[in-house]
Coordinates of C-alpha atoms and ligand atoms in Angstrom, one line a residue:
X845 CA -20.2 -8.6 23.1
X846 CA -22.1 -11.4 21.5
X847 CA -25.4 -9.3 20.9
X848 CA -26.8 -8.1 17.8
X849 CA -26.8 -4.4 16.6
X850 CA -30.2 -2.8 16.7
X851 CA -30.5 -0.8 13.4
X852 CA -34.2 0.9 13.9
X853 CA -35.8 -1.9 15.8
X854 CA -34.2 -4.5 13.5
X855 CA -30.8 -6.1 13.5
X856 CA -28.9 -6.4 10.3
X857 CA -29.7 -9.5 9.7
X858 CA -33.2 -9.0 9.8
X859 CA -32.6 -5.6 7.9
X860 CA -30.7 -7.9 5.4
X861 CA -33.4 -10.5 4.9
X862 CA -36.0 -8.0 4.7
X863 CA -35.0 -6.4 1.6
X864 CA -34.2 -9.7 -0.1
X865 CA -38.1 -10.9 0.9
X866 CA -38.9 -7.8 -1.2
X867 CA -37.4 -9.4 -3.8
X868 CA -39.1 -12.5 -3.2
X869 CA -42.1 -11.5 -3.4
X870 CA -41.7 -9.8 -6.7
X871 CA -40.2 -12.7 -8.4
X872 CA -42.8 -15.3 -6.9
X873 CA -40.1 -17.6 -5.9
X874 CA -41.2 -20.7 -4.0
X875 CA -41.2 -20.2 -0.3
X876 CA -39.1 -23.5 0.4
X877 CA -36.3 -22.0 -1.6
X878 CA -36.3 -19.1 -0.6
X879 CA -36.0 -20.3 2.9
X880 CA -33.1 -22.2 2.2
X881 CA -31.3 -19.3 0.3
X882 CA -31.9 -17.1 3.3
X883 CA -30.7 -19.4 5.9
X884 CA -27.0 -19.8 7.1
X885 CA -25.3 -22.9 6.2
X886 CA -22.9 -23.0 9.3
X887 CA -21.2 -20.8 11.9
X888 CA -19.0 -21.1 14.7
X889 CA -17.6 -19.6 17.7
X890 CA -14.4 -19.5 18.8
X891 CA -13.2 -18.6 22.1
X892 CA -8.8 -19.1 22.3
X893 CA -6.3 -17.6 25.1
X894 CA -3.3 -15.9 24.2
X895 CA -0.9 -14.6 26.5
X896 CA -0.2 -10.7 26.3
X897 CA 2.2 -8.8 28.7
X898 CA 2.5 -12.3 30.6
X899 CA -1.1 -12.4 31.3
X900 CA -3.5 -14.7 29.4
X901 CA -6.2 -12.9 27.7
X902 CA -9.2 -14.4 25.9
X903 CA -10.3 -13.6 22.4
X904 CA -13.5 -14.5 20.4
X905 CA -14.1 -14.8 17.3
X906 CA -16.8 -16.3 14.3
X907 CA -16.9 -17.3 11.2
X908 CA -20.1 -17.9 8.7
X909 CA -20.7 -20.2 6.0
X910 CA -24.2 -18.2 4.4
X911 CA -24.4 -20.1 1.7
X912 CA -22.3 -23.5 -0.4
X913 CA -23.9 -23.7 -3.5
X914 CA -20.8 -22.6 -4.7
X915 CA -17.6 -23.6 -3.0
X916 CA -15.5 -22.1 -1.9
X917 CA -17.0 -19.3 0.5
X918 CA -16.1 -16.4 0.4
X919 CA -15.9 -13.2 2.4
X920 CA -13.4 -10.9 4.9
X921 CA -12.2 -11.5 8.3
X922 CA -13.2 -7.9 10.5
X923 CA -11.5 -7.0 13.4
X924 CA -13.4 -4.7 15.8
X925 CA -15.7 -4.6 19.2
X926 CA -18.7 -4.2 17.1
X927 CA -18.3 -7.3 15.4
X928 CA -20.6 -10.2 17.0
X929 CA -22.3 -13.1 15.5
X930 CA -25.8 -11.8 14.2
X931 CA -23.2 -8.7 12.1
X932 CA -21.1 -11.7 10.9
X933 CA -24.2 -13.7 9.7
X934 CA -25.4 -10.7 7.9
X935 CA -22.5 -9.9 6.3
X936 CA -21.9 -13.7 4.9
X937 CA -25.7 -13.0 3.7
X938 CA -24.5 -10.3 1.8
X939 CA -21.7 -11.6 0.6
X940 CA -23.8 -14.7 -0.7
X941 CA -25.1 -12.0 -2.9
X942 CA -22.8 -9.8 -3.7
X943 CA -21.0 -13.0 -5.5
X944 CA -24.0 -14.1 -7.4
X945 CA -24.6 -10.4 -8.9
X946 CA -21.5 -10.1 -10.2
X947 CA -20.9 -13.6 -11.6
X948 CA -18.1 -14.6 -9.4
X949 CA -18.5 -18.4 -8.5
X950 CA -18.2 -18.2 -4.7
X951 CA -20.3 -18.9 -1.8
X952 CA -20.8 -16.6 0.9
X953 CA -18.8 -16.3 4.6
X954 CA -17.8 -13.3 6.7
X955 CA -15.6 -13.6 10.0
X956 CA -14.8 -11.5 12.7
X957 CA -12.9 -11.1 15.8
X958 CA -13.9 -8.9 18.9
X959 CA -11.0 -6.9 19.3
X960 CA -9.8 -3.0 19.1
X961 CA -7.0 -3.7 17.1
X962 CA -5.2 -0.6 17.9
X963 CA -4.8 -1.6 21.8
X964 CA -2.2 -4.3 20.7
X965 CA 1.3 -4.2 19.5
X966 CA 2.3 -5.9 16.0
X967 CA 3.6 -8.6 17.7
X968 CA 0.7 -9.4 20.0
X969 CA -1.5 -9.2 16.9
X970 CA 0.5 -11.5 14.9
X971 CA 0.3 -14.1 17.6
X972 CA -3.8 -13.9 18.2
X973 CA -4.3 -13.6 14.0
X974 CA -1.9 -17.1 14.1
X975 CA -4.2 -18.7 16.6
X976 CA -7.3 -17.6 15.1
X977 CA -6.3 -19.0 11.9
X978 CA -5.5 -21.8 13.4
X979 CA -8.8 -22.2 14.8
X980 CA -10.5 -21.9 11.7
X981 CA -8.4 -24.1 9.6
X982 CA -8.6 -26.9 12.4
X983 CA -12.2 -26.6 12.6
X984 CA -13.0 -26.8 8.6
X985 CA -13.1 -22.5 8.3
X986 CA -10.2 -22.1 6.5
X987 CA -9.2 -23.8 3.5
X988 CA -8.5 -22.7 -0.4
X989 CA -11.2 -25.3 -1.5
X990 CA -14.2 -24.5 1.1
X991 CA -13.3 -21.1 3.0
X992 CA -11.2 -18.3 2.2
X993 CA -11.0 -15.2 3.9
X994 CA -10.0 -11.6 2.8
X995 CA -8.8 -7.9 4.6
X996 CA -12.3 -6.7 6.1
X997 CA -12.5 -3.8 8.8
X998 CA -9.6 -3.8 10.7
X999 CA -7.9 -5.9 9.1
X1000 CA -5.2 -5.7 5.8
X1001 CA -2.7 -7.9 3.7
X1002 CA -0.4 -8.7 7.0
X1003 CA -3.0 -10.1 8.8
X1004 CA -3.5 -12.1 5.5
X1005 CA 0.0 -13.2 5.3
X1006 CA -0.1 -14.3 8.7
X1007 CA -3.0 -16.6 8.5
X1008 CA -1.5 -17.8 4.4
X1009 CA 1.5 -18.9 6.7
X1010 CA -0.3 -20.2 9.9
X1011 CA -2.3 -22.5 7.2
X1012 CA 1.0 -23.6 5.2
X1013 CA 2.7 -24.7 8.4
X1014 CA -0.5 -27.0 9.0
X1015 CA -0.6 -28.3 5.8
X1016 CA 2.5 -28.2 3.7
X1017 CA 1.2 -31.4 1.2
X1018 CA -1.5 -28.6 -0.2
X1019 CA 0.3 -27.5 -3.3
X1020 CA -2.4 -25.2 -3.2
X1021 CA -2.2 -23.6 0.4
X1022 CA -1.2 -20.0 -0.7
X1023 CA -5.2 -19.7 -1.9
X1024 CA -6.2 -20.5 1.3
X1025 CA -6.6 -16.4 1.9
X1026 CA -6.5 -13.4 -0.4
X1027 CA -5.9 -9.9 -0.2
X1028 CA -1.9 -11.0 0.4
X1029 CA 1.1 -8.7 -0.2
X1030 CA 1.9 -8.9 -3.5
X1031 CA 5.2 -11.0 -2.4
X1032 CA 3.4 -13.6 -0.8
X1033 CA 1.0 -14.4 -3.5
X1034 CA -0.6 -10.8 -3.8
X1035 CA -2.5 -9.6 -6.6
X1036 CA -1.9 -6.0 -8.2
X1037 CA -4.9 -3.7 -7.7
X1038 CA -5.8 -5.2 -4.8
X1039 CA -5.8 -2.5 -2.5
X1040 CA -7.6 0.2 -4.6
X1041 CA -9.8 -2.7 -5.9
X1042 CA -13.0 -1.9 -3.8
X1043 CA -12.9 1.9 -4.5
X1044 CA -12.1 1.3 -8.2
X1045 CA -14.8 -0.9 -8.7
X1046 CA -17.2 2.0 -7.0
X1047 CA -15.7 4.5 -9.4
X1048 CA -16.5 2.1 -12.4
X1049 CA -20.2 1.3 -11.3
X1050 CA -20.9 5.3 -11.3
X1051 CA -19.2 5.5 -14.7
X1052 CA -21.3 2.7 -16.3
X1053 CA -24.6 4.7 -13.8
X1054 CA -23.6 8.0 -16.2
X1055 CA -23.8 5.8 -19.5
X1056 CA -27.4 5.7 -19.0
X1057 CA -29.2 8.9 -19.8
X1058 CA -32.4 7.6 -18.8
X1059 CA -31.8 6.4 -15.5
X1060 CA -29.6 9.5 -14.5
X1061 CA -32.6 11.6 -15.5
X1062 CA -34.8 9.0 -13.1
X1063 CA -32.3 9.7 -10.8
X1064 CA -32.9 14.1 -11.1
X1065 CA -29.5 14.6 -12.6
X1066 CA -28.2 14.9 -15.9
X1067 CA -24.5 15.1 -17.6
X1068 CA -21.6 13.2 -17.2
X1069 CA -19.8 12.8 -13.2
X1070 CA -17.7 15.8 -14.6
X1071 CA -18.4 18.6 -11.5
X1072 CA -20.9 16.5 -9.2
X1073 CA -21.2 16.9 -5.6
X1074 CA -19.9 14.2 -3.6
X1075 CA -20.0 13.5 -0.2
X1076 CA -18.0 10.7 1.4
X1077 CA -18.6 9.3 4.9
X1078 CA -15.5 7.2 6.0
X1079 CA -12.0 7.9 4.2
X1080 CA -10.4 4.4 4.8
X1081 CA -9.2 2.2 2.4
X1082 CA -12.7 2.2 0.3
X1083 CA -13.9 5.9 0.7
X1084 CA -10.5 7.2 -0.1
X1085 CA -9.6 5.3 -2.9
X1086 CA -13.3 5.7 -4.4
X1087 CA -13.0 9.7 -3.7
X1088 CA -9.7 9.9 -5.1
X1089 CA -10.1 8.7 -8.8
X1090 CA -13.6 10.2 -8.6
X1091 CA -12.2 13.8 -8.1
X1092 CA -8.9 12.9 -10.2
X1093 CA -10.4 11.2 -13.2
X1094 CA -14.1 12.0 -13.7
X1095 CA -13.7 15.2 -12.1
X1096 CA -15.9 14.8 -9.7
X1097 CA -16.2 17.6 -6.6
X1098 CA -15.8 15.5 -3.1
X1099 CA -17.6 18.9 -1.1
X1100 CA -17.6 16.8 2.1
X1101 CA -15.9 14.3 4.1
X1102 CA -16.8 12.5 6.9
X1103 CA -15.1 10.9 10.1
X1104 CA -14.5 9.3 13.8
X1105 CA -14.2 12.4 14.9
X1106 CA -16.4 15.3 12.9
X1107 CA -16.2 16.3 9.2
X1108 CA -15.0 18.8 7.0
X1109 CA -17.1 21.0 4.2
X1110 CA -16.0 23.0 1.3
X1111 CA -18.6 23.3 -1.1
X1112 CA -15.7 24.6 -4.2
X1113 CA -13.9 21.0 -3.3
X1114 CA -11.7 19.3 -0.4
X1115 CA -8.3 17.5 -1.8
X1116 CA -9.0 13.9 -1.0
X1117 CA -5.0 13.4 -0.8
X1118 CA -4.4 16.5 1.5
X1119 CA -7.0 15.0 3.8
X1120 CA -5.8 11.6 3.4
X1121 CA -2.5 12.7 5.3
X1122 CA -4.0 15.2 7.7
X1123 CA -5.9 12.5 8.8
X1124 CA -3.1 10.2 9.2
X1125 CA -0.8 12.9 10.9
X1126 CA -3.5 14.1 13.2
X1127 CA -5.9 10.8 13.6
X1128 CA -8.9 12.6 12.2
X1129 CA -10.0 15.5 10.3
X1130 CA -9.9 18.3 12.9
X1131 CA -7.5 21.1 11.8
X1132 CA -8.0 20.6 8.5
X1133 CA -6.7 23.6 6.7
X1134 CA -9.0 24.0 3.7
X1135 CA -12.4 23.6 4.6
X1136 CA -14.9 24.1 7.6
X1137 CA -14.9 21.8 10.4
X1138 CA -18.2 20.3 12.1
X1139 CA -18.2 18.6 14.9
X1140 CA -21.4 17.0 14.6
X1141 CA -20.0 15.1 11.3
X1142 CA -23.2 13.2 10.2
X1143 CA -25.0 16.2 10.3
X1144 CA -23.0 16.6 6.8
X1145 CA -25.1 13.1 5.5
X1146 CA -27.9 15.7 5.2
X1147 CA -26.5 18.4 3.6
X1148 CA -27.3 19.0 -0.2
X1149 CA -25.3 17.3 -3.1
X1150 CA -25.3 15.3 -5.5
X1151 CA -23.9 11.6 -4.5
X1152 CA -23.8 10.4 -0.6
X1153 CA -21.0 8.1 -0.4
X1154 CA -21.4 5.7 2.7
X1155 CA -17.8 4.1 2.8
X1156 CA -17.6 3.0 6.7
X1157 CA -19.8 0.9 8.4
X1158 CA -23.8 -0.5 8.8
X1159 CA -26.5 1.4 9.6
X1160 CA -25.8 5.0 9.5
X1161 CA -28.6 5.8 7.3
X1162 CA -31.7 5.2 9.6
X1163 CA -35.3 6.2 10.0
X1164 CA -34.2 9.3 12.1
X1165 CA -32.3 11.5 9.2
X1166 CA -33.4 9.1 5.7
X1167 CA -36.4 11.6 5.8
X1168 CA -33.6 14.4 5.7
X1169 CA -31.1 13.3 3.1
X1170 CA -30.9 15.4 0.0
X1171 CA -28.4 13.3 -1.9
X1172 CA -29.8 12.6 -5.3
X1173 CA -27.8 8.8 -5.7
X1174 CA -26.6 7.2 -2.2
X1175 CA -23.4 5.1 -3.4
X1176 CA -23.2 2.2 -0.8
X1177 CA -19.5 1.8 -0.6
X1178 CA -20.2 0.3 2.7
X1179 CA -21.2 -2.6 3.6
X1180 CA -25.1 -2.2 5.0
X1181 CA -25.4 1.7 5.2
X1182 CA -28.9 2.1 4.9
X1183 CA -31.2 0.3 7.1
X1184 CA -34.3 -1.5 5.4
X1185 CA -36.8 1.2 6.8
X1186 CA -34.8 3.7 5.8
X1187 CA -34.4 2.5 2.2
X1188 CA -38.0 2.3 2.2
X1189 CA -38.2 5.9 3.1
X1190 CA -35.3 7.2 0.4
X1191 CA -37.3 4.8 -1.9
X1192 CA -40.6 7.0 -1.8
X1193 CA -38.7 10.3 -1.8
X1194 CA -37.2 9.0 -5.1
X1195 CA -33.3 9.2 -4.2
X1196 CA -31.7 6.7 -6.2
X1197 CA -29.6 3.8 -4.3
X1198 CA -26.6 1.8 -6.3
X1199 CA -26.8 -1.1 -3.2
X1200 CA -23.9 -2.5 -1.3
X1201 CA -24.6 -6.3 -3.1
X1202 CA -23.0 -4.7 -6.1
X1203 CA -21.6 -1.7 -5.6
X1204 CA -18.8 -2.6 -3.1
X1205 CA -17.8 -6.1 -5.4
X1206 CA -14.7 -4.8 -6.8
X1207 CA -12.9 -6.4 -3.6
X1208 CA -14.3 -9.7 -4.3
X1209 CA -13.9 -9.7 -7.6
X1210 CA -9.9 -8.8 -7.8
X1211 CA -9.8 -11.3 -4.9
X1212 CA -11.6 -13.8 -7.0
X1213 CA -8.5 -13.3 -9.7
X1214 CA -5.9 -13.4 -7.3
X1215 CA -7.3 -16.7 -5.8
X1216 CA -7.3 -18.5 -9.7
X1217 CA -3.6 -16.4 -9.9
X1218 CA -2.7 -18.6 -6.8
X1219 CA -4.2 -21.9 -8.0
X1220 CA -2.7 -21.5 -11.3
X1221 CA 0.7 -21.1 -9.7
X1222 CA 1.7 -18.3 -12.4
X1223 CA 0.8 -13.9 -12.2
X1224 CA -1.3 -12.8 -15.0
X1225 CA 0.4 -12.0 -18.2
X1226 CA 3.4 -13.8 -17.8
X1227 CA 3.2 -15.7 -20.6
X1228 CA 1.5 -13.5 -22.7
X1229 CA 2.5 -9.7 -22.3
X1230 CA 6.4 -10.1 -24.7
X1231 CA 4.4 -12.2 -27.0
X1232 CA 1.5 -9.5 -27.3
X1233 CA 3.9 -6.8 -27.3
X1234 CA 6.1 -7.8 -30.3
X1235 CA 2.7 -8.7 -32.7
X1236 CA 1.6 -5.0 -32.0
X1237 CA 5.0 -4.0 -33.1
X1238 CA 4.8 -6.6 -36.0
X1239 CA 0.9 -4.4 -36.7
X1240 CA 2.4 -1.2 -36.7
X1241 CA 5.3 -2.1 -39.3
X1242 CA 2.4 -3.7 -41.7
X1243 CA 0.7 -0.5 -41.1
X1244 CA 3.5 1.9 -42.0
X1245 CA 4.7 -0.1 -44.8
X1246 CA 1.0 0.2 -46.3
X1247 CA 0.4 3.5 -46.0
X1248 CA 3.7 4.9 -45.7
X1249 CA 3.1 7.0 -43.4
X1250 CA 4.2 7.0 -39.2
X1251 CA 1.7 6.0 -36.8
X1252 CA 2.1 8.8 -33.9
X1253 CA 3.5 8.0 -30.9
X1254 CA 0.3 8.1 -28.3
X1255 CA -1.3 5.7 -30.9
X1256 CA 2.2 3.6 -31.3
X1257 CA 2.7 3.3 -27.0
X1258 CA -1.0 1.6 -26.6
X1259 CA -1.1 -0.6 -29.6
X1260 CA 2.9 -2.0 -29.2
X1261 CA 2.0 -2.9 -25.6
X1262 CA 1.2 -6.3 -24.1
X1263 CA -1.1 -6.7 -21.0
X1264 CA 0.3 -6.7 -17.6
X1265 CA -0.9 -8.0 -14.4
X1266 CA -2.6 -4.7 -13.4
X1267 CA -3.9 -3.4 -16.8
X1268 CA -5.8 -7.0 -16.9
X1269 CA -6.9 -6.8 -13.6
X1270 CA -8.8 -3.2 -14.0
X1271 CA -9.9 -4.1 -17.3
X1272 CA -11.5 -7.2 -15.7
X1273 CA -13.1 -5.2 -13.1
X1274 CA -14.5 -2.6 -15.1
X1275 CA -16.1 -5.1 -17.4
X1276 CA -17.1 -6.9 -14.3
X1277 CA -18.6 -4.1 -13.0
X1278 CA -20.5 -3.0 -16.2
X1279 CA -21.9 -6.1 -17.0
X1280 CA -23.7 -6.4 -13.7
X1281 CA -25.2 -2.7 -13.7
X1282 CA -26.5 -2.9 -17.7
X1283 CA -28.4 -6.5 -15.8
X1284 CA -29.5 -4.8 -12.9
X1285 CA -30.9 -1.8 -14.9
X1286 CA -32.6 -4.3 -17.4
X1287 CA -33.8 -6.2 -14.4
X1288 CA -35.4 -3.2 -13.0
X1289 CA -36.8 -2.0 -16.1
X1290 CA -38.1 -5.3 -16.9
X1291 CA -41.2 -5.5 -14.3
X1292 CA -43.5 -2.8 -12.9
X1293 CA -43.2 -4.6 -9.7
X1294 CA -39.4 -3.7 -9.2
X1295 CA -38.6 0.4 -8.1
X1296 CA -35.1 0.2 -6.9
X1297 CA -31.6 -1.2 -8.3
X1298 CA -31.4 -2.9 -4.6
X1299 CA -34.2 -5.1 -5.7
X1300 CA -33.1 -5.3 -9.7
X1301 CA -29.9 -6.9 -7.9
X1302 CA -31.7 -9.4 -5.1
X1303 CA -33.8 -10.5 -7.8
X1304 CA -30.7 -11.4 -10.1
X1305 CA -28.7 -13.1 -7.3
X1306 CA -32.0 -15.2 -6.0
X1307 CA -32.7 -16.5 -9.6
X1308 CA -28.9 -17.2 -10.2
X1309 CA -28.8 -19.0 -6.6
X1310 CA -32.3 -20.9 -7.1
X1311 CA -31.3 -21.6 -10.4
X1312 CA -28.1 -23.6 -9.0
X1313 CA -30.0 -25.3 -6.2
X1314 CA -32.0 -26.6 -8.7
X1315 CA -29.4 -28.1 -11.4
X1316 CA -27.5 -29.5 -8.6
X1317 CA -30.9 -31.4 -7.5
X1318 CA -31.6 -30.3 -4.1
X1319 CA -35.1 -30.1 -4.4
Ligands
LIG2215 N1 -14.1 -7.4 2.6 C1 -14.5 -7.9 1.3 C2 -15.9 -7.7 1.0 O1 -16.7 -7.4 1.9 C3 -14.1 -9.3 1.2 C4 -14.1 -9.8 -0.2 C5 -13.6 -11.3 -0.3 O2 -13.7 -12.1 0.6 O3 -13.1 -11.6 -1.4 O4 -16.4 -7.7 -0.1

């Protein structure tokens, strides 16, 4: 516990900083701020007993501020025993980034606890997420206007409600004490979408990837998604929800899934729902009835298709099998999949890489709009969606009167139809999620200097971040 994860001779972190000097370097940015970017503002440890089965066990946990040029900070809470403080530092880094590339206003922080999450009862986890959260808010980590946390590995909307009610109990005078944490059941100050949010926004980066002829081409591939290969590692919330509307809506052929325990292969397509619940019945893939079974399941990383979907955890794309991979776009769903050595590798053998910074934002930025849902006290549409609704029936009236003629039905459903809560939350992330990959293609195509979208999108987030350390008048 406590140590950093080697990833090919480098930790994460390292691994994390590297590729962002890459953009550095590019960009000529003066050495003093980048230095200050790259460093992480705060972290802490904490180390809290709680008393399970009438003996007293001791948990530890972090949390890291990366970066406060925007406040609050933002980033997900993971509960597992490979979480330790270099990992959380890392991932604060990236989340530092992963703001600034898609415009949300948010500084970077990532916590985690060290624990296997499925050796303890609901009860027992309720009472170590309470004192954890407790920990934090005491100690200035927890708070709607500096640090709020999100569902992470290991961790989902009851673990949020927990800590929203742990904090409200502390301080009832903060009207504003239910944005203290997002990623909350939609009872307790949820917003709709949240769940898919992550996997959505990957399905809506690779649409906007397919709206660019040229850069498919770049990428050896032509057409639409309609019939591509795709192979996911890691069905959980992310991989499954990203695999599901890719197969459902683009059409998209998910030949190969990988998990914990091996991975399946069906080269005419595996139903990403049927494996969804085999996995949940049976705690893996094994016994899957429609498809082959390997045992060695990252073998499958290598095998030919046409997008590598990483949706699980760092560093499973390494110097060992990057030279191997035959993916022509690796999607990183994940947070950290490829390792900087191996990006360099996939780099030169021309494999295209939509990076983690951007790619996996669709959490963040649903959480972002349940966080202003919370702070303006009201769900989105409220006001709006009758008021909307009745002017498109007013539009349709006008429209019939002048032409005489009825407007058909499919036409007459979208157009007399105000907004909901989850119609403006998608639409919000898909135009979120555009915008950022039309500036990170421009970006790259801008300079001779830049090869990869992973340094298109450093380079956006350093100038956005530099940019703001300089207005605010730090240097
Ligand atoms: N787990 C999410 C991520 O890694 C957290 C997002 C958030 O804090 O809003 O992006």
């Amino acid at each position: 516990m406590g140590n950093s994860t080697q990833i090919s001779g480098l930790s994460f972190r390292q691994s994390v900083d590297h590729m962002v000097d890459r953009a550095i370097q590019v960009i000529n940015l003066d050495l003093d701020i980048a230095t200050a970017i790259k460093a992480c503002s705060s972290v802490i440890q904490v180390s809290f007993p709680v008393k399970i089965k009438d003996k007293l066990e001791l948990f530890t946990g972090w949390r890291a501020v990366h970066s406060i040029h925007r406040l609050p900070s933002k980033g997900g809470i993971r509960y597992a025993t490979t979480v330790n403080q270099m990992e959380v530092e890392a991932l604060a880094a990236l989340m530092t980034y992963k703001c600034a590339i898609v415009d949300v206003p948010f500084g970077g922080s990532k916590g985690g606890l060290y624990i296997d999450p499925a050796n303890y009862t609901r009860d027992e986890l309720e009472r170590i997420t309470r004192r954890f959260a407790r920990e934090l808010a005491t100690k200035g980590f927890l708070s709607p206007s500096t640090n709020v946390p999100a569902p992470d590995v290991g961790t989902g909307q009851r673990e949020m409600a927990w800590i929203a009610d742990t904090y409200k109990h502390l301080y009832p005078d903060d009207i504003n004490h239910i944005a203290c944490v997002t990623g909350k059941p939609i009872a307790h100050g949820g917003i709709r979408g949240r769940t898919e949010a992550t996997g959505r926004g990957v399905q809506f980066a690779l649409q906007e990837f397919f709206r660019h002829p040229a850069e498919v081409k770049k990428a050896q591939m032509d057409g639409t998604l309609e019939g591509k290969r795709v192979i996911v590692q890691g069905l959980g919330n992310v991989g499954y929800h990203a695999a599901k509307f890719l197969a459902e809506e683009d059409g998209c052929r998910i030949i190969g899934i990988i998990e914990r325990d091996g991975a399946i292969f069906n080269a005419d397509g595996i139903s990403v729902m049927d494996a969804h619940f085999h996995i949940i019945e049976n705690g893996g893939v094994k016994g899957f009835a429609d498809a082959d079974y390997i045992a060695a399941g990252h073998q499958l990383l290598e095998m030919e298709c046409d997008i590598l979907i990483p949706a699980a955890l760092e560093g499973v794309i390494t110097a060992e099998n990057a030279p191997n991979i035959k993916a022509k776009l690796i999607a990183e769903a994940a947070n950290g999949p490829v390792t900087f050595d191996a990006d360099q590798i996939l780099r030169e053998r021309g494999i295209a890489i939509l990076p983690d910074a951007y790619l996996n934002a669709g959490g963040v930025i649903v959480l972002y709009f349940e966080w202003i849902r919370n702070l303006s006290h009201i769900r989105f549409g409220r006001i709006e969606r009758r008021f909307d609704e009745t002017r498109g029936h007013h539009i349709i009236q006008a429209l019939e009167a002048l032409t005489g003629d009825k407007i058909p039905e499919s036409i007459l459903q979208k157009l007399a139809r105000g907004a909901d809560e989850s119609d403006l939350v998608i639409s919000g992330l898909d135009d979120s999620m555009r915008l950022a990959l039309q500036e990170i293609i421009n970006t790259r195509n801008s300079s001779a200097n830049i090869h990869d979208y992973r340094t298109a999108a450093y380079v956006i987030a350093l100038q956005k971040i530099a940019r703001s350390y300089l207005d605010i008048g730090v240097y």
